[in-house]
mmCIF file of C-alpha atoms in Angstrom:
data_model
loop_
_atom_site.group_PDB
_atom_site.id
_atom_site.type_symbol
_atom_site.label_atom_id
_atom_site.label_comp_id
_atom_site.label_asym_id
_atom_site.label_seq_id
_atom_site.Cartn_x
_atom_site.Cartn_y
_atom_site.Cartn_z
ATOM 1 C CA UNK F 737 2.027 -15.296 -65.096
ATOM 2 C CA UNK F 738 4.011 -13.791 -68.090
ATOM 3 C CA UNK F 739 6.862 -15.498 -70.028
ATOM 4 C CA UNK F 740 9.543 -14.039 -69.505
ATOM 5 C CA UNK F 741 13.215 -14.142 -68.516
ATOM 6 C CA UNK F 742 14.582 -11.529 -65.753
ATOM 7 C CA UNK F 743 12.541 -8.780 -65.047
ATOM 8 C CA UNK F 744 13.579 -5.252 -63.159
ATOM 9 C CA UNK F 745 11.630 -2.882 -60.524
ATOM 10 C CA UNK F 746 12.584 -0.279 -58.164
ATOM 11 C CA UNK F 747 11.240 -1.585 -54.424
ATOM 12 C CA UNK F 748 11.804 0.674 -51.754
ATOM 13 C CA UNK F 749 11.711 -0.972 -48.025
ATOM 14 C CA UNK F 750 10.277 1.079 -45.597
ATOM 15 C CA UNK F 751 10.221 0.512 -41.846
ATOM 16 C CA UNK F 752 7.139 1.893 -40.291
ATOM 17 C CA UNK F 753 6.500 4.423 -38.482
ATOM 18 C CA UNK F 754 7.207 5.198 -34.359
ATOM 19 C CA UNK F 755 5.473 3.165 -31.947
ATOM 20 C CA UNK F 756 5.438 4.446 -27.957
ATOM 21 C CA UNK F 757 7.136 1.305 -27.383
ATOM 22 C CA UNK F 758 9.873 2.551 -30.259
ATOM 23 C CA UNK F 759 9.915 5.664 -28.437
ATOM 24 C CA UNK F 760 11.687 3.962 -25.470
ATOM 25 C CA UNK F 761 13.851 1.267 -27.130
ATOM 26 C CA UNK F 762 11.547 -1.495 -25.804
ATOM 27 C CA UNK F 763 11.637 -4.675 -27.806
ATOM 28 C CA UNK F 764 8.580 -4.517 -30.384
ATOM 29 C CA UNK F 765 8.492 -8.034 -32.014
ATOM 30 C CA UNK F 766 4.981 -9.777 -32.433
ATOM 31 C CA UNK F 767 2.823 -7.322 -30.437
ATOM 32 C CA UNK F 768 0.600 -5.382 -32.214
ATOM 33 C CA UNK F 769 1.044 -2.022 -31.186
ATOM 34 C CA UNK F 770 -0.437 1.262 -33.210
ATOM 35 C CA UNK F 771 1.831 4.318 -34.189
ATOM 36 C CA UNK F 772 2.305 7.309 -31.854
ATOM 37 C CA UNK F 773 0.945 10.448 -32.500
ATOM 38 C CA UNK F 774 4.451 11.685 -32.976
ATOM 39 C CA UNK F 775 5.012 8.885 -35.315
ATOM 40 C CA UNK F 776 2.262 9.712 -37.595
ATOM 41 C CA UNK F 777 3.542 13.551 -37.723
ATOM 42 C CA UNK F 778 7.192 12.312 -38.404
ATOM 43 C CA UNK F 779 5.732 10.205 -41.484
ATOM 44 C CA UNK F 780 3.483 13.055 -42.775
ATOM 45 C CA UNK F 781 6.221 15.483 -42.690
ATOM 46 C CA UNK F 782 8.179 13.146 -44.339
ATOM 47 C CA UNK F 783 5.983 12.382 -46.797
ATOM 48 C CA UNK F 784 5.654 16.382 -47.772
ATOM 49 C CA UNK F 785 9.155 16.397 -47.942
ATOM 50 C CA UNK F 786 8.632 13.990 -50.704
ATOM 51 C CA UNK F 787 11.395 11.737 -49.453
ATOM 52 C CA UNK F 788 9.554 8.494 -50.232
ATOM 53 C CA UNK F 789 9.311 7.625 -53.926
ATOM 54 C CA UNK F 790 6.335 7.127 -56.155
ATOM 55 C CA UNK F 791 4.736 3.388 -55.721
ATOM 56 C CA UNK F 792 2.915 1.565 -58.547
ATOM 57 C CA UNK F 793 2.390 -1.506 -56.100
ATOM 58 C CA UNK F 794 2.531 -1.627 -51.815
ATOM 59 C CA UNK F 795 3.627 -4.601 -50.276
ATOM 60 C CA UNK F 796 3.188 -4.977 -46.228
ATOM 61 C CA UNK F 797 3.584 -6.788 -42.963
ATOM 62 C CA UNK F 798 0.276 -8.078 -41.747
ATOM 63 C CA UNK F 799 1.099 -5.883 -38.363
ATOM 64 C CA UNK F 800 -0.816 -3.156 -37.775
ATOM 65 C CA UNK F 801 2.052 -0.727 -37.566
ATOM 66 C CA UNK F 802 2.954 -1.322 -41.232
ATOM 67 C CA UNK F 803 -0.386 -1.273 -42.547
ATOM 68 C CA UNK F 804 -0.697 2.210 -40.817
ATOM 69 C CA UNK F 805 2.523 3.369 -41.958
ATOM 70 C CA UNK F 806 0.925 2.319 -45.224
ATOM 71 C CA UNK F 807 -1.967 4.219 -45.325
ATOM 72 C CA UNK F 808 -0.699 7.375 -44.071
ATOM 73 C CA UNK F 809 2.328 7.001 -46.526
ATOM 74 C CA UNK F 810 0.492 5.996 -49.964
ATOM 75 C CA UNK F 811 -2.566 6.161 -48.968
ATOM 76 C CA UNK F 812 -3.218 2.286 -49.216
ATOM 77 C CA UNK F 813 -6.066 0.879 -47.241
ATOM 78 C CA UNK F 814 -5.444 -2.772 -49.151
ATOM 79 C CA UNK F 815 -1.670 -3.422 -49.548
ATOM 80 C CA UNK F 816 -1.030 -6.865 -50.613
ATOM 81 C CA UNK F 817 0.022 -8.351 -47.348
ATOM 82 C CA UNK F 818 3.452 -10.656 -47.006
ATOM 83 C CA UNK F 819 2.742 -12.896 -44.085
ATOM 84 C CA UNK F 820 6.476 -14.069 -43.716
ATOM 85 C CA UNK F 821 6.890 -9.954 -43.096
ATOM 86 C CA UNK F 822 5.902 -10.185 -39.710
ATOM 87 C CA UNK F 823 8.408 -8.553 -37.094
ATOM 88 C CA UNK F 824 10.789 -10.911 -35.529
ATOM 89 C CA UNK F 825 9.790 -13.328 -32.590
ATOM 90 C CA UNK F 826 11.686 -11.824 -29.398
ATOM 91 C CA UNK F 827 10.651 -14.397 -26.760
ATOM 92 C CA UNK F 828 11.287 -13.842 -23.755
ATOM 93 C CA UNK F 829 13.179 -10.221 -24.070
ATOM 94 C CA UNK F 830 9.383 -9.096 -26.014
ATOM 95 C CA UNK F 831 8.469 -5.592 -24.510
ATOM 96 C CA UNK F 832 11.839 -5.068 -22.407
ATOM 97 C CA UNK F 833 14.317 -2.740 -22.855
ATOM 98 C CA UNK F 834 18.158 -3.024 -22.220
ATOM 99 C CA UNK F 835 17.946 -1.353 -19.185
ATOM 100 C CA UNK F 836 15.197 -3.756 -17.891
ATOM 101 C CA UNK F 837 17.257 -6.624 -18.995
ATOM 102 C CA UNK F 838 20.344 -5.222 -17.464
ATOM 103 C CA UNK F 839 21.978 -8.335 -15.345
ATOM 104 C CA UNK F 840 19.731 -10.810 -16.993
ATOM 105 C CA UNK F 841 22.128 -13.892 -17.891
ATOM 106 C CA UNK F 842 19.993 -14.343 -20.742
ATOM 107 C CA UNK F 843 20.191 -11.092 -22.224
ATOM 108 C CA UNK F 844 24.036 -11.247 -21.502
ATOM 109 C CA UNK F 845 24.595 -14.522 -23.179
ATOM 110 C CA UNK F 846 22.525 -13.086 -26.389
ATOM 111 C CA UNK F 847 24.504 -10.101 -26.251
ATOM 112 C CA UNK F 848 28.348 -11.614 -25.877
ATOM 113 C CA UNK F 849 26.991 -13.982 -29.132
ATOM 114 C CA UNK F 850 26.489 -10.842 -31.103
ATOM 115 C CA UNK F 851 22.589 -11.287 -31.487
ATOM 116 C CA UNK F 852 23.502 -14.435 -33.206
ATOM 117 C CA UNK F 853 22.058 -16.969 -30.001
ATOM 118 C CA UNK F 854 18.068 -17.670 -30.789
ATOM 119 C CA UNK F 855 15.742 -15.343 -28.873
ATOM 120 C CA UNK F 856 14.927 -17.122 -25.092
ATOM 121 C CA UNK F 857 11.384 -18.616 -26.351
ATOM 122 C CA UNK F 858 11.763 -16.810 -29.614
ATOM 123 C CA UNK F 859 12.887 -16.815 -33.140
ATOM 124 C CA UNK F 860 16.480 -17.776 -33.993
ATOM 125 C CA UNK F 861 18.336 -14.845 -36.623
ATOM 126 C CA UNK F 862 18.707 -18.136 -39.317
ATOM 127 C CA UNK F 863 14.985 -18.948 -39.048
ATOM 128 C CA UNK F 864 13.727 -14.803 -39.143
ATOM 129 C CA UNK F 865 16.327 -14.551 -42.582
ATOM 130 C CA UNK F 866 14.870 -17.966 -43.925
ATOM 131 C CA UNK F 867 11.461 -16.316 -43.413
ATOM 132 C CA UNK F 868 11.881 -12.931 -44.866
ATOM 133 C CA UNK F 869 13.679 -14.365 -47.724
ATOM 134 C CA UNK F 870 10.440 -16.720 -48.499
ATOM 135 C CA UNK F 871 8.875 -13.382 -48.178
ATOM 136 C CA UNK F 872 10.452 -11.546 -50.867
ATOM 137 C CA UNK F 873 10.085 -14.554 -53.532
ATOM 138 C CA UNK F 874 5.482 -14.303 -52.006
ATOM 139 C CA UNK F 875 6.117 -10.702 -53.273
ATOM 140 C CA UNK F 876 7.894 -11.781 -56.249
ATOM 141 C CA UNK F 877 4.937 -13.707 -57.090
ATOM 142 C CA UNK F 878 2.259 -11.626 -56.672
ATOM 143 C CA UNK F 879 4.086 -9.204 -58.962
ATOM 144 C CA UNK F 880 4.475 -11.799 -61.900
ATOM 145 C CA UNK F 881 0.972 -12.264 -61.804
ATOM 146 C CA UNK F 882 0.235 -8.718 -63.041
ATOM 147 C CA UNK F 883 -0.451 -8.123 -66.897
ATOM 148 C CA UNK F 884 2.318 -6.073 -66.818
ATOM 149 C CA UNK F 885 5.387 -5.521 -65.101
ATOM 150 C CA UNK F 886 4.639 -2.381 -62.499
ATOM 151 C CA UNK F 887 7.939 -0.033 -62.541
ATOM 152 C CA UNK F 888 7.914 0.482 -58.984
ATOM 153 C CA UNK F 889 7.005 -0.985 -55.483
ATOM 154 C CA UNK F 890 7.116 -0.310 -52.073
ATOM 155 C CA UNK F 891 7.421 -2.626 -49.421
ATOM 156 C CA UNK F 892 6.517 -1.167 -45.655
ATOM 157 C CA UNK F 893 7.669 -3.974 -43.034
ATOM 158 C CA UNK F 894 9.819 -3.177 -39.433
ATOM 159 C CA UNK F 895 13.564 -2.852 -38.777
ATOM 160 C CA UNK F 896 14.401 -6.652 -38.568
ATOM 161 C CA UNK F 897 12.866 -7.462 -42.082
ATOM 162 C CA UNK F 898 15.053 -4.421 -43.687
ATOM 163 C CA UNK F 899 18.376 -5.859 -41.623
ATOM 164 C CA UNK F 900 17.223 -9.598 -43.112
ATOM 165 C CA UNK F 901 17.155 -8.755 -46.887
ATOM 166 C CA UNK F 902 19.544 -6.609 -47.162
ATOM 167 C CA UNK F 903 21.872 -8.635 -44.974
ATOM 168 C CA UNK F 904 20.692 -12.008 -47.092
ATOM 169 C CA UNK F 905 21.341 -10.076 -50.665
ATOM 170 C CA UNK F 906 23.723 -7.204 -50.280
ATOM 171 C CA UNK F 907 26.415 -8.714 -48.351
ATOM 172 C CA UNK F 908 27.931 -6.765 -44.663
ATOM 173 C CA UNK F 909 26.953 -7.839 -41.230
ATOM 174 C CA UNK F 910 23.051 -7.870 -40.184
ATOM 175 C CA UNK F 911 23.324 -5.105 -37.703
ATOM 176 C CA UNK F 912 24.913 -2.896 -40.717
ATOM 177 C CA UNK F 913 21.371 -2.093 -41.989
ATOM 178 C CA UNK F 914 19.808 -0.749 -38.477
ATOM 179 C CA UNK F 915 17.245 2.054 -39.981
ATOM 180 C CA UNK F 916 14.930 4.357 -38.085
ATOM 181 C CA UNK F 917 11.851 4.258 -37.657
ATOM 182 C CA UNK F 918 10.256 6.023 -41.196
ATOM 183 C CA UNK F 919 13.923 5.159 -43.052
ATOM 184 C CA UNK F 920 14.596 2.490 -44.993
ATOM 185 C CA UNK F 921 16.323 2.381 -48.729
ATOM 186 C CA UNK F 922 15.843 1.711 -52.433
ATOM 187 C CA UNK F 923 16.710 -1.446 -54.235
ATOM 188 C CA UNK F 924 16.808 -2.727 -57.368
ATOM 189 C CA UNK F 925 14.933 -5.948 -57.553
ATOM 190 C CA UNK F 926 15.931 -8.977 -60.373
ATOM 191 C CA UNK F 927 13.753 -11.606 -60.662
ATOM 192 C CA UNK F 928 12.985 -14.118 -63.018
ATOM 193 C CA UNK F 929 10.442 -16.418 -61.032
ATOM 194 C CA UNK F 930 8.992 -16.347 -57.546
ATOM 195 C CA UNK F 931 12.392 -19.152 -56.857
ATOM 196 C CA UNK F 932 14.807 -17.105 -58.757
ATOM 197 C CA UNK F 933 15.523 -13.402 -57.976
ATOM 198 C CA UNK F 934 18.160 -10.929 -56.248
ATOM 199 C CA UNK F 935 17.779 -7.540 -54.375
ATOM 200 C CA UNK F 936 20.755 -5.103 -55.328
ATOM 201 C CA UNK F 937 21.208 -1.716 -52.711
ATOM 202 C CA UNK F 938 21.051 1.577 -54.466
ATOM 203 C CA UNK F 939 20.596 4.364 -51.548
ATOM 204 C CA UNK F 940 19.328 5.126 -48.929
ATOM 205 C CA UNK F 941 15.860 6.952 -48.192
#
């Protein structure tokens, strides 16, 4: 790793594409699940559109969805892959949707808390933040390994890992950064060591 003190790069976080199970606000967590046809379409159009920015370096999710979204977007087939990326654990609610879970004293309970009660058999918001967060000081270190500092990165992980850093770093209410599938924003990343760095909001996508 370099000496150095605090360091600077553009990273712009990327939810992946549509999924079927997207497509009908089901409750996509830790099943792998591949993009939609429509999906892909969506992300090549946007692509031509040139909405995504240039990336020297692509961080991803180990979930196939990401690593897809990946491809198609930068043409990546090797992204270095951020294990504590990995979509949030739903438990029991995993593949419903709120009209399935409709009456469910469970999904009531979870929804009068304000999504902050732990997933039934699932991940608690606290833990999934905790976990994204060691996340973004992995990615940290993999980029002060380089021999120089790249100018720009990309990071292509789902909704819930967008909602936890930017939540964790810029301040406002988790559910404030809810992005679309193929939306996401760019950041300005500060970082001195893979223990000591800071993600500032600049726009969105």
């Amino acid at each position: 790793m370099r000496n150095r003190t605090e360091n600077q790069i553009i990273l712009a976080l990327i939810r992946h594409g549509e999924t079927p199970s997207n497509a009908l606000g089901r409750y996509l967590g830790q099943t792998e699940e591949d993009l939609s046809d429509t999906g892909k379409e969506k992300l090549l159009q946007n692509r031509q559109s040139g909405k995504y920015p240039q990336a020297d370096v692509v961080f991803s999710s180990p979930m196939g969805r990401c690593l897809q979204t990946a491809e198609l977007l930068y043409g990546c087939t090797n992204p270095i892959v951020v294990e504590e990326w990995r979509e949030m654990d739903f438990g029991r609610f995993e593949g419903k949707n709120y009209r399935e879970l409709s009456g469910n004293a469970e999904y009531q309970a979870w929804i009068d808390s304000s999504g902050k009660l732990p997933f039934p058999g699932g991940e608690s918001r606290q833990d999934f933040l905790a976990r994204c967060r060691r996340g973004l000081g992995q990615a940290v270190g993999e980029l002060g390994k380089a021999e120089s500092l790249p100018a720009s990165a990309a990071a292509v992980v789902h909704g819930g890992t967008v909602m936890a850093l930017l939540s964790t770093f810029c301040g406002g209410d988790y559910f404030d950064y809810q992005c679309k599938n193929g939306e996401g924003c760019l950041c300005r990343l500060s970082f001195s060591g893979a223990d000591c760095f800071s993600l500032e909001w600049i726009r969105k996508l």
